[in-house]
Amino acid sequence: MKERIVVEAKDIITRFGEHTIHNGVSFKIQQGEIFGLLGGSGSGKTTLLREMIMLQKIQGGQMKVLGVDVSQASHAQAQKLMRQWGILFQFGALFTSLTVLENVMIAMREYTNLPDWIIQESAHMKLSMVGLPTKVATMFPSELSGGMKKRAGLARALALDPKLLFLDEPTSGLDPKSARAFDELIATLRKTLGISVVMVTHDKDTIENVLDRFIILGNQKVRFEGSMEALRQTTDEELKNFLN
Ligand SMILES: Nc1ncnc2c1ncn2[C@@H]1O[C@H](COP(=O)(O)OP(=O)(O)O)[C@@H](O)[C@H]1O
Ligand SMILES: [Mg+2]
C-alpha cells in the first residue's frame, strides 16, 4: 500500500523583513504519525506550524496539507481544510465567559447544521474522550487546573473529528504528572482515532515516548529528520549536543 502524506513541506522559505527564518526547509509527514517540530528557541517551529494552518504566508517553496497547496487554496478549499484539522496552541485560551461544554460546541455550531442536542451530546463525548469527568462540562475555564484546561482545549480541537491535530508545546506549563498523562492521551487518541499529530515540543519525555519521527530545525534548515533511535546513532557533534 502506498503511504499517504498528510503534510509535505518543500524548500520552504520564510522571512520577516530582513530576517530569514527558514531557508529551504523540506520534510514529509505520513498519515497516522505523531510528528515533532524540534529546535532551539526562535528556530521557527511555531512559524512552521502556523504556515501549515494558513496563519502565516511563506516567501518561497510549497506547503501541502492533506494534498492541498495552502498558498494556492481557493476559499472553498481553505474552508474544507479548516474543518479537517484541530489546533491546540501553546496559549490557546478557552473562552473564559463560556462553560467548558460551550467551548467545545463552538466549532460544531459554526461548521455544522446539526441540531443543538446532537452538538451537545457530541461535545460531552469529546470531553469524555479526553478524560474529563462529566461535572467539568458546566464549569468555567477559571475553575480548571492547568492539566484540565489543556484537556478541554484538546476536546475543542477534536470537536469536528479532525484528521490532523496541531499542537504547540502541549505539555509546557504542566506539572510532570499532568504532562505524562497528556502524552499518554495523545498516544491513545492516535491509536483509537487514527489521527495524525504534528506538534512543536521541547519536552524530553514527550520526544522520547510519544513522537514517531521529528525534524530538528537549526540555522534556517532541517538539521535532522527521523526517529529518536536514528538520532542516537548520529555522529554529528551538534546533534549529539541536542540530545543532551
Ligand atoms: N509575525 C512575526 N513578525 C516578525 N518576526 C516574527 C514573527 N513571528 C515570529 N517571528 C520571529 O521568527 C523567529 C522564529 O519564531 P518562532 O517560529 O516563534 O520560533 P520558535 O517557535 O521555534 O521558538 C523568531 O526570531 C521570532 O521573533
Ligand atoms: Mg514556539
PDB file of C-alpha atoms and ligand atoms in Angstrom:
ATOM      1  CA  MET A   1       0.000   0.000   0.000  1.00  0.00           C
ATOM      2  CA  LYS A   2       1.208   3.468  -0.864  1.00  0.00           C
ATOM      3  CA  GLU A   3       1.898   5.565   2.205  1.00  0.00           C
ATOM      4  CA  ARG A   4      -0.184   8.681   2.431  1.00  0.00           C
ATOM      5  CA  ILE A   5       1.439  12.018   3.078  1.00  0.00           C
ATOM      6  CA  VAL A   6      -0.553  14.463   5.231  1.00  0.00           C
ATOM      7  CA  VAL A   7       1.952  17.328   5.228  1.00  0.00           C
ATOM      8  CA  GLU A   8       4.624  17.982   2.665  1.00  0.00           C
ATOM      9  CA  ALA A   9       6.957  20.957   3.049  1.00  0.00           C
ATOM     10  CA  LYS A  10       9.183  21.608   0.062  1.00  0.00           C
ATOM     11  CA  ASP A  11      12.012  24.149   0.164  1.00  0.00           C
ATOM     12  CA  ILE A  12      10.106  26.484   2.462  1.00  0.00           C
ATOM     13  CA  ILE A  13      11.494  29.995   2.711  1.00  0.00           C
ATOM     14  CA  THR A  14      10.229  32.322   5.425  1.00  0.00           C
ATOM     15  CA  ARG A  15      11.370  35.868   6.066  1.00  0.00           C
ATOM     16  CA  PHE A  16      10.271  38.590   8.406  1.00  0.00           C
ATOM     17  CA  GLY A  17      11.728  41.658   6.741  1.00  0.00           C
ATOM     18  CA  GLU A  18      15.473  41.108   6.512  1.00  0.00           C
ATOM     19  CA  HIS A  19      15.315  38.250   8.969  1.00  0.00           C
ATOM     20  CA  THR A  20      15.338  34.814   7.300  1.00  0.00           C
ATOM     21  CA  ILE A  21      13.718  32.155   9.475  1.00  0.00           C
ATOM     22  CA  HIS A  22      13.572  29.190   7.081  1.00  0.00           C
ATOM     23  CA  ASN A  23      15.865  28.851   4.088  1.00  0.00           C
ATOM     24  CA  GLY A  24      14.881  25.681   2.220  1.00  0.00           C
ATOM     25  CA  VAL A  25      13.039  23.573   4.782  1.00  0.00           C
ATOM     26  CA  SER A  26      11.693  20.250   3.476  1.00  0.00           C
ATOM     27  CA  PHE A  27      10.086  17.254   5.165  1.00  0.00           C
ATOM     28  CA  LYS A  28       7.132  14.899   4.870  1.00  0.00           C
ATOM     29  CA  ILE A  29       4.665  13.716   7.486  1.00  0.00           C
ATOM     30  CA  GLN A  30       2.933  10.371   6.961  1.00  0.00           C
ATOM     31  CA  GLN A  31      -0.666   9.650   7.793  1.00  0.00           C
ATOM     32  CA  GLY A  32      -1.043   8.332  11.334  1.00  0.00           C
ATOM     33  CA  GLU A  33       2.284   9.662  12.549  1.00  0.00           C
ATOM     34  CA  ILE A  34       2.939  11.653  15.668  1.00  0.00           C
ATOM     35  CA  PHE A  35       5.476  14.045  14.247  1.00  0.00           C
ATOM     36  CA  GLY A  36       7.548  16.587  16.140  1.00  0.00           C
ATOM     37  CA  LEU A  37       8.896  20.015  15.200  1.00  0.00           C
ATOM     38  CA  LEU A  38      12.005  20.482  17.329  1.00  0.00           C
ATOM     39  CA  GLY A  39      14.772  23.051  17.523  1.00  0.00           C
ATOM     40  CA  GLY A  40      16.077  25.808  19.721  1.00  0.00           C
ATOM     41  CA  SER A  41      14.029  28.762  20.823  1.00  0.00           C
ATOM     42  CA  GLY A  42      13.412  31.072  17.850  1.00  0.00           C
ATOM     43  CA  SER A  43      14.341  28.410  15.274  1.00  0.00           C
ATOM     44  CA  GLY A  44      10.961  28.828  13.603  1.00  0.00           C
ATOM     45  CA  LYS A  45       8.922  25.889  14.945  1.00  0.00           C
ATOM     46  CA  THR A  46       5.766  27.808  15.709  1.00  0.00           C
ATOM     47  CA  THR A  47       6.074  29.746  12.461  1.00  0.00           C
ATOM     48  CA  LEU A  48       6.284  26.467  10.532  1.00  0.00           C
ATOM     49  CA  LEU A  49       3.164  25.211  12.296  1.00  0.00           C
ATOM     50  CA  ARG A  50       1.364  28.475  11.520  1.00  0.00           C
ATOM     51  CA  GLU A  51       2.302  28.080   7.859  1.00  0.00           C
ATOM     52  CA  MET A  52       0.651  24.664   7.787  1.00  0.00           C
ATOM     53  CA  ILE A  53      -2.613  26.077   9.072  1.00  0.00           C
ATOM     54  CA  MET A  54      -2.627  29.135   6.812  1.00  0.00           C
ATOM     55  CA  LEU A  55      -1.981  31.694   9.548  1.00  0.00           C
ATOM     56  CA  GLN A  56       1.387  32.608   8.087  1.00  0.00           C
ATOM     57  CA  LYS A  57       2.477  33.138   4.471  1.00  0.00           C
ATOM     58  CA  ILE A  58       5.642  31.613   3.052  1.00  0.00           C
ATOM     59  CA  GLN A  59       8.037  33.554   0.823  1.00  0.00           C
ATOM     60  CA  GLY A  60       9.149  30.554  -1.187  1.00  0.00           C
ATOM     61  CA  GLY A  61       8.676  26.833  -1.645  1.00  0.00           C
ATOM     62  CA  GLN A  62       5.484  24.881  -1.220  1.00  0.00           C
ATOM     63  CA  MET A  63       3.435  23.714   1.739  1.00  0.00           C
ATOM     64  CA  LYS A  64       0.946  20.961   1.050  1.00  0.00           C
ATOM     65  CA  VAL A  65      -1.521  19.891   3.715  1.00  0.00           C
ATOM     66  CA  LEU A  66      -3.888  16.977   3.070  1.00  0.00           C
ATOM     67  CA  GLY A  67      -2.942  17.224  -0.582  1.00  0.00           C
ATOM     68  CA  VAL A  68      -3.720  20.928  -0.926  1.00  0.00           C
ATOM     69  CA  ASP A  69      -1.101  23.595  -1.652  1.00  0.00           C
ATOM     70  CA  VAL A  70      -2.109  26.039   1.073  1.00  0.00           C
ATOM     71  CA  SER A  71      -0.708  29.065  -0.780  1.00  0.00           C
ATOM     72  CA  GLN A  72      -2.913  28.295  -3.752  1.00  0.00           C
ATOM     73  CA  ALA A  73      -6.039  27.132  -1.932  1.00  0.00           C
ATOM     74  CA  SER A  74      -9.349  28.595  -3.035  1.00  0.00           C
ATOM     75  CA  HIS A  75     -11.713  29.917  -0.379  1.00  0.00           C
ATOM     76  CA  ALA A  76     -13.752  26.706  -0.608  1.00  0.00           C
ATOM     77  CA  GLN A  77     -10.651  24.522  -0.306  1.00  0.00           C
ATOM     78  CA  ALA A  78      -9.436  26.533   2.666  1.00  0.00           C
ATOM     79  CA  GLN A  79     -12.804  26.172   4.406  1.00  0.00           C
ATOM     80  CA  LYS A  80     -12.746  22.442   3.790  1.00  0.00           C
ATOM     81  CA  LEU A  81      -9.206  22.154   5.129  1.00  0.00           C
ATOM     82  CA  MET A  82     -10.046  24.046   8.289  1.00  0.00           C
ATOM     83  CA  ARG A  83     -12.789  21.546   9.047  1.00  0.00           C
ATOM     84  CA  GLN A  84     -10.274  18.713   8.786  1.00  0.00           C
ATOM     85  CA  TRP A  85      -7.790  19.871  11.367  1.00  0.00           C
ATOM     86  CA  GLY A  86      -7.828  20.704  15.046  1.00  0.00           C
ATOM     87  CA  ILE A  87      -5.474  23.116  16.749  1.00  0.00           C
ATOM     88  CA  LEU A  88      -4.253  23.490  20.301  1.00  0.00           C
ATOM     89  CA  PHE A  89      -1.961  26.470  20.684  1.00  0.00           C
ATOM     90  CA  GLN A  90       0.544  26.996  23.443  1.00  0.00           C
ATOM     91  CA  PHE A  91      -1.501  29.777  24.973  1.00  0.00           C
ATOM     92  CA  GLY A  92      -4.698  28.657  23.246  1.00  0.00           C
ATOM     93  CA  ALA A  93      -7.034  30.077  25.795  1.00  0.00           C
ATOM     94  CA  LEU A  94     -10.569  28.865  26.188  1.00  0.00           C
ATOM     95  CA  PHE A  95     -13.286  31.496  26.114  1.00  0.00           C
ATOM     96  CA  THR A  96     -13.498  32.475  29.752  1.00  0.00           C
ATOM     97  CA  SER A  97     -17.151  33.553  29.639  1.00  0.00           C
ATOM     98  CA  LEU A  98     -18.283  30.194  28.259  1.00  0.00           C
ATOM     99  CA  THR A  99     -18.539  26.872  30.055  1.00  0.00           C
ATOM    100  CA  VAL A 100     -16.228  24.059  29.034  1.00  0.00           C
ATOM    101  CA  LEU A 101     -19.055  22.366  27.132  1.00  0.00           C
ATOM    102  CA  GLU A 102     -19.920  25.576  25.277  1.00  0.00           C
ATOM    103  CA  ASN A 103     -16.257  25.986  24.355  1.00  0.00           C
ATOM    104  CA  VAL A 104     -16.293  22.560  22.737  1.00  0.00           C
ATOM    105  CA  MET A 105     -19.598  23.274  20.989  1.00  0.00           C
ATOM    106  CA  ILE A 106     -18.476  26.476  19.239  1.00  0.00           C
ATOM    107  CA  ALA A 107     -16.886  24.940  16.154  1.00  0.00           C
ATOM    108  CA  MET A 108     -19.712  22.455  15.702  1.00  0.00           C
ATOM    109  CA  ARG A 109     -22.233  25.299  15.809  1.00  0.00           C
ATOM    110  CA  GLU A 110     -20.196  27.238  13.280  1.00  0.00           C
ATOM    111  CA  TYR A 111     -19.384  24.472  10.831  1.00  0.00           C
ATOM    112  CA  THR A 112     -22.322  22.057  11.005  1.00  0.00           C
ATOM    113  CA  ASN A 113     -26.083  22.284  10.717  1.00  0.00           C
ATOM    114  CA  LEU A 114     -26.650  19.666  13.381  1.00  0.00           C
ATOM    115  CA  PRO A 115     -29.441  20.240  15.879  1.00  0.00           C
ATOM    116  CA  ASP A 116     -28.273  21.610  19.184  1.00  0.00           C
ATOM    117  CA  TRP A 117     -28.993  18.473  21.217  1.00  0.00           C
ATOM    118  CA  ILE A 118     -26.732  16.415  18.952  1.00  0.00           C
ATOM    119  CA  ILE A 119     -23.991  19.014  19.206  1.00  0.00           C
ATOM    120  CA  GLN A 120     -24.346  18.884  22.979  1.00  0.00           C
ATOM    121  CA  GLU A 121     -24.184  15.093  23.073  1.00  0.00           C
ATOM    122  CA  SER A 122     -21.196  15.134  20.791  1.00  0.00           C
ATOM    123  CA  ALA A 123     -19.412  17.735  22.937  1.00  0.00           C
ATOM    124  CA  HIS A 124     -19.987  15.570  26.013  1.00  0.00           C
ATOM    125  CA  MET A 125     -18.436  12.668  24.148  1.00  0.00           C
ATOM    126  CA  LYS A 126     -15.366  14.735  23.290  1.00  0.00           C
ATOM    127  CA  LEU A 127     -14.927  15.637  26.952  1.00  0.00           C
ATOM    128  CA  SER A 128     -15.043  12.010  27.992  1.00  0.00           C
ATOM    129  CA  MET A 129     -12.671  11.149  25.154  1.00  0.00           C
ATOM    130  CA  VAL A 130     -10.033  13.424  26.680  1.00  0.00           C
ATOM    131  CA  GLY A 131     -10.627  12.006  30.139  1.00  0.00           C
ATOM    132  CA  LEU A 132     -12.572  14.864  31.704  1.00  0.00           C
ATOM    133  CA  PRO A 133     -15.287  13.951  34.208  1.00  0.00           C
ATOM    134  CA  THR A 134     -18.907  14.871  33.405  1.00  0.00           C
ATOM    135  CA  LYS A 135     -19.066  17.605  36.030  1.00  0.00           C
ATOM    136  CA  VAL A 136     -16.424  19.625  34.158  1.00  0.00           C
ATOM    137  CA  ALA A 137     -18.889  20.337  31.330  1.00  0.00           C
ATOM    138  CA  THR A 138     -20.695  23.060  33.256  1.00  0.00           C
ATOM    139  CA  MET A 139     -17.570  24.550  34.798  1.00  0.00           C
ATOM    140  CA  PHE A 140     -15.825  27.694  33.591  1.00  0.00           C
ATOM    141  CA  PRO A 141     -12.175  27.675  32.472  1.00  0.00           C
ATOM    142  CA  SER A 142     -11.087  29.641  35.553  1.00  0.00           C
ATOM    143  CA  GLU A 143     -12.248  26.728  37.721  1.00  0.00           C
ATOM    144  CA  LEU A 144      -9.942  24.219  35.995  1.00  0.00           C
ATOM    145  CA  SER A 145      -6.382  23.147  36.733  1.00  0.00           C
ATOM    146  CA  GLY A 146      -3.711  23.593  34.054  1.00  0.00           C
ATOM    147  CA  GLY A 147      -3.934  19.960  33.013  1.00  0.00           C
ATOM    148  CA  MET A 148      -7.720  20.091  32.771  1.00  0.00           C
ATOM    149  CA  LYS A 149      -7.573  23.268  30.696  1.00  0.00           C
ATOM    150  CA  LYS A 150      -5.259  21.532  28.230  1.00  0.00           C
ATOM    151  CA  ARG A 151      -7.655  18.601  28.019  1.00  0.00           C
ATOM    152  CA  ALA A 152     -10.594  20.924  27.479  1.00  0.00           C
ATOM    153  CA  GLY A 153      -8.631  22.682  24.721  1.00  0.00           C
ATOM    154  CA  LEU A 154      -7.920  19.320  23.193  1.00  0.00           C
ATOM    155  CA  ALA A 155     -11.610  18.371  23.329  1.00  0.00           C
ATOM    156  CA  ARG A 156     -12.345  21.602  21.497  1.00  0.00           C
ATOM    157  CA  ALA A 157      -9.678  20.798  18.890  1.00  0.00           C
ATOM    158  CA  LEU A 158     -11.294  17.383  18.378  1.00  0.00           C
ATOM    159  CA  ALA A 159     -14.797  18.831  18.003  1.00  0.00           C
ATOM    160  CA  LEU A 160     -15.041  18.329  14.250  1.00  0.00           C
ATOM    161  CA  ASP A 161     -13.382  14.883  14.243  1.00  0.00           C
ATOM    162  CA  PRO A 162     -10.203  16.153  12.573  1.00  0.00           C
ATOM    163  CA  LYS A 163      -7.827  14.036  10.510  1.00  0.00           C
ATOM    164  CA  LEU A 164      -4.944  16.159  11.657  1.00  0.00           C
ATOM    165  CA  LEU A 165      -4.150  17.618  15.030  1.00  0.00           C
ATOM    166  CA  PHE A 166      -1.708  20.522  15.502  1.00  0.00           C
ATOM    167  CA  LEU A 167      -0.262  21.107  18.957  1.00  0.00           C
ATOM    168  CA  ASP A 168       2.177  23.811  20.046  1.00  0.00           C
ATOM    169  CA  GLU A 169       4.106  22.906  23.210  1.00  0.00           C
ATOM    170  CA  PRO A 170       1.155  20.986  24.675  1.00  0.00           C
ATOM    171  CA  THR A 171       2.906  19.946  27.890  1.00  0.00           C
ATOM    172  CA  SER A 172       4.617  23.243  28.682  1.00  0.00           C
ATOM    173  CA  GLY A 173       3.411  24.714  31.948  1.00  0.00           C
ATOM    174  CA  LEU A 174       2.048  21.396  33.180  1.00  0.00           C
ATOM    175  CA  ASP A 175       3.371  19.600  36.245  1.00  0.00           C
ATOM    176  CA  PRO A 176       5.268  16.398  35.361  1.00  0.00           C
ATOM    177  CA  LYS A 177       2.382  14.099  36.231  1.00  0.00           C
ATOM    178  CA  SER A 178      -0.136  16.019  34.102  1.00  0.00           C
ATOM    179  CA  ALA A 179       2.402  16.267  31.290  1.00  0.00           C
ATOM    180  CA  ARG A 180       2.913  12.496  31.155  1.00  0.00           C
ATOM    181  CA  ALA A 181      -0.839  11.922  31.351  1.00  0.00           C
ATOM    182  CA  PHE A 182      -1.289  14.294  28.414  1.00  0.00           C
ATOM    183  CA  ASP A 183       1.372  12.387  26.461  1.00  0.00           C
ATOM    184  CA  GLU A 184      -0.495   9.155  27.048  1.00  0.00           C
ATOM    185  CA  LEU A 185      -3.719  10.764  25.972  1.00  0.00           C
ATOM    186  CA  ILE A 186      -2.203  11.856  22.654  1.00  0.00           C
ATOM    187  CA  ALA A 187      -0.837   8.367  22.012  1.00  0.00           C
ATOM    188  CA  THR A 188      -4.222   6.830  22.830  1.00  0.00           C
ATOM    189  CA  LEU A 189      -6.098   9.239  20.571  1.00  0.00           C
ATOM    190  CA  ARG A 190      -3.820   8.427  17.694  1.00  0.00           C
ATOM    191  CA  LYS A 191      -4.383   4.735  18.267  1.00  0.00           C
ATOM    192  CA  THR A 192      -8.154   4.900  18.670  1.00  0.00           C
ATOM    193  CA  LEU A 193      -8.966   7.665  16.176  1.00  0.00           C
ATOM    194  CA  GLY A 194      -6.144   7.103  13.727  1.00  0.00           C
ATOM    195  CA  ILE A 195      -5.434  10.823  13.534  1.00  0.00           C
ATOM    196  CA  SER A 196      -2.104  12.302  12.521  1.00  0.00           C
ATOM    197  CA  VAL A 197      -0.478  14.642  15.019  1.00  0.00           C
ATOM    198  CA  VAL A 198       2.010  17.452  14.379  1.00  0.00           C
ATOM    199  CA  MET A 199       3.462  19.009  17.492  1.00  0.00           C
ATOM    200  CA  VAL A 200       6.027  21.588  18.483  1.00  0.00           C
ATOM    201  CA  THR A 201       7.734  20.403  21.628  1.00  0.00           C
ATOM    202  CA  HIS A 202      10.943  20.541  23.589  1.00  0.00           C
ATOM    203  CA  ASP A 203       9.712  18.171  26.291  1.00  0.00           C
ATOM    204  CA  LYS A 204      12.292  15.406  26.533  1.00  0.00           C
ATOM    205  CA  ASP A 205       9.836  12.787  27.758  1.00  0.00           C
ATOM    206  CA  THR A 206       7.367  13.617  25.018  1.00  0.00           C
ATOM    207  CA  ILE A 207      10.116  13.383  22.417  1.00  0.00           C
ATOM    208  CA  GLU A 208      11.291  10.003  23.701  1.00  0.00           C
ATOM    209  CA  ASN A 209       7.942   8.392  24.417  1.00  0.00           C
ATOM    210  CA  VAL A 210       5.389   9.835  22.045  1.00  0.00           C
ATOM    211  CA  LEU A 211       6.959  11.029  18.791  1.00  0.00           C
ATOM    212  CA  ASP A 212       7.391   8.569  15.927  1.00  0.00           C
ATOM    213  CA  ARG A 213       9.601  10.932  13.984  1.00  0.00           C
ATOM    214  CA  PHE A 214      10.629  14.555  14.095  1.00  0.00           C
ATOM    215  CA  ILE A 215      12.678  17.250  12.474  1.00  0.00           C
ATOM    216  CA  ILE A 216      15.216  19.418  14.252  1.00  0.00           C
ATOM    217  CA  LEU A 217      15.390  22.959  12.911  1.00  0.00           C
ATOM    218  CA  GLY A 218      18.607  24.947  13.098  1.00  0.00           C
ATOM    219  CA  ASN A 219      20.371  27.607  11.026  1.00  0.00           C
ATOM    220  CA  GLN A 220      17.218  28.049   8.910  1.00  0.00           C
ATOM    221  CA  LYS A 221      17.373  24.409   7.785  1.00  0.00           C
ATOM    222  CA  VAL A 222      16.291  20.923   8.762  1.00  0.00           C
ATOM    223  CA  ARG A 223      19.275  19.586  10.679  1.00  0.00           C
ATOM    224  CA  PHE A 224      17.771  16.170  11.199  1.00  0.00           C
ATOM    225  CA  GLU A 225      14.692  14.199  10.158  1.00  0.00           C
ATOM    226  CA  GLY A 226      13.928  10.802  11.636  1.00  0.00           C
ATOM    227  CA  SER A 227      13.270   8.837  14.790  1.00  0.00           C
ATOM    228  CA  MET A 228      14.882   9.070  18.220  1.00  0.00           C
ATOM    229  CA  GLU A 229      16.528   5.744  17.502  1.00  0.00           C
ATOM    230  CA  ALA A 230      18.105   7.156  14.360  1.00  0.00           C
ATOM    231  CA  LEU A 231      19.207  10.304  16.192  1.00  0.00           C
ATOM    232  CA  ARG A 232      21.002   8.206  18.803  1.00  0.00           C
ATOM    233  CA  GLN A 233      23.154   6.724  16.031  1.00  0.00           C
ATOM    234  CA  THR A 234      24.294  10.106  14.799  1.00  0.00           C
ATOM    235  CA  THR A 235      27.945  11.044  14.663  1.00  0.00           C
ATOM    236  CA  ASP A 236      27.150  14.734  14.136  1.00  0.00           C
ATOM    237  CA  GLU A 237      28.538  16.570  17.180  1.00  0.00           C
ATOM    238  CA  GLU A 238      25.943  19.323  17.100  1.00  0.00           C
ATOM    239  CA  LEU A 239      23.095  16.815  17.026  1.00  0.00           C
ATOM    240  CA  LYS A 240      24.699  14.835  19.829  1.00  0.00           C
ATOM    241  CA  ASN A 241      24.640  18.031  21.890  1.00  0.00           C
ATOM    242  CA  PHE A 242      20.980  18.401  21.087  1.00  0.00           C
ATOM    243  CA  LEU A 243      20.386  15.000  22.678  1.00  0.00           C
ATOM    244  CA  ASN A 244      21.735  16.375  25.930  1.00  0.00           C
TER     245      ASN A 244
HETATM  246  N1  LIG B   1       4.975  37.878  12.994  1.00  0.00           N
HETATM  247  C1  LIG B   1       6.308  37.991  13.159  1.00  0.00           C
HETATM  248  N2  LIG B   1       6.963  39.103  12.807  1.00  0.00           N
HETATM  249  C2  LIG B   1       8.295  39.219  12.933  1.00  0.00           C
HETATM  250  N3  LIG B   1       9.083  38.250  13.423  1.00  0.00           N
HETATM  251  C3  LIG B   1       8.490  37.106  13.794  1.00  0.00           C
HETATM  252  C4  LIG B   1       7.076  36.915  13.697  1.00  0.00           C
HETATM  253  N4  LIG B   1       6.775  35.660  14.140  1.00  0.00           N
HETATM  254  C5  LIG B   1       7.935  35.114  14.512  1.00  0.00           C
HETATM  255  N5  LIG B   1       8.962  35.963  14.310  1.00  0.00           N
HETATM  256  C6  LIG B   1      10.385  35.678  14.565  1.00  0.00           C
HETATM  257  O1  LIG B   1      10.713  34.480  13.907  1.00  0.00           O
HETATM  258  C7  LIG B   1      11.602  33.687  14.681  1.00  0.00           C
HETATM  259  C8  LIG B   1      11.016  32.309  14.895  1.00  0.00           C
HETATM  260  O2  LIG B   1       9.878  32.416  15.722  1.00  0.00           O
HETATM  261  P1  LIG B   1       9.069  31.145  16.174  1.00  0.00           P
HETATM  262  O3  LIG B   1       8.591  30.413  14.997  1.00  0.00           O
HETATM  263  O4  LIG B   1       8.023  31.621  17.129  1.00  0.00           O
HETATM  264  O5  LIG B   1      10.171  30.308  16.947  1.00  0.00           O
HETATM  265  P2  LIG B   1      10.069  29.011  17.885  1.00  0.00           P
HETATM  266  O6  LIG B   1       8.628  28.602  17.942  1.00  0.00           O
HETATM  267  O7  LIG B   1      10.941  27.990  17.257  1.00  0.00           O
HETATM  268  O8  LIG B   1      10.603  29.430  19.220  1.00  0.00           O
HETATM  269  C9  LIG B   1      11.846  34.465  15.960  1.00  0.00           C
HETATM  270  O9  LIG B   1      13.042  35.184  15.821  1.00  0.00           O
HETATM  271  C10 LIG B   1      10.659  35.407  16.034  1.00  0.00           C
HETATM  272  O10 LIG B   1      11.000  36.571  16.716  1.00  0.00           O
HETATM  273 MG    MG B   2       7.231  28.461  19.530  1.00  0.00          MG
END
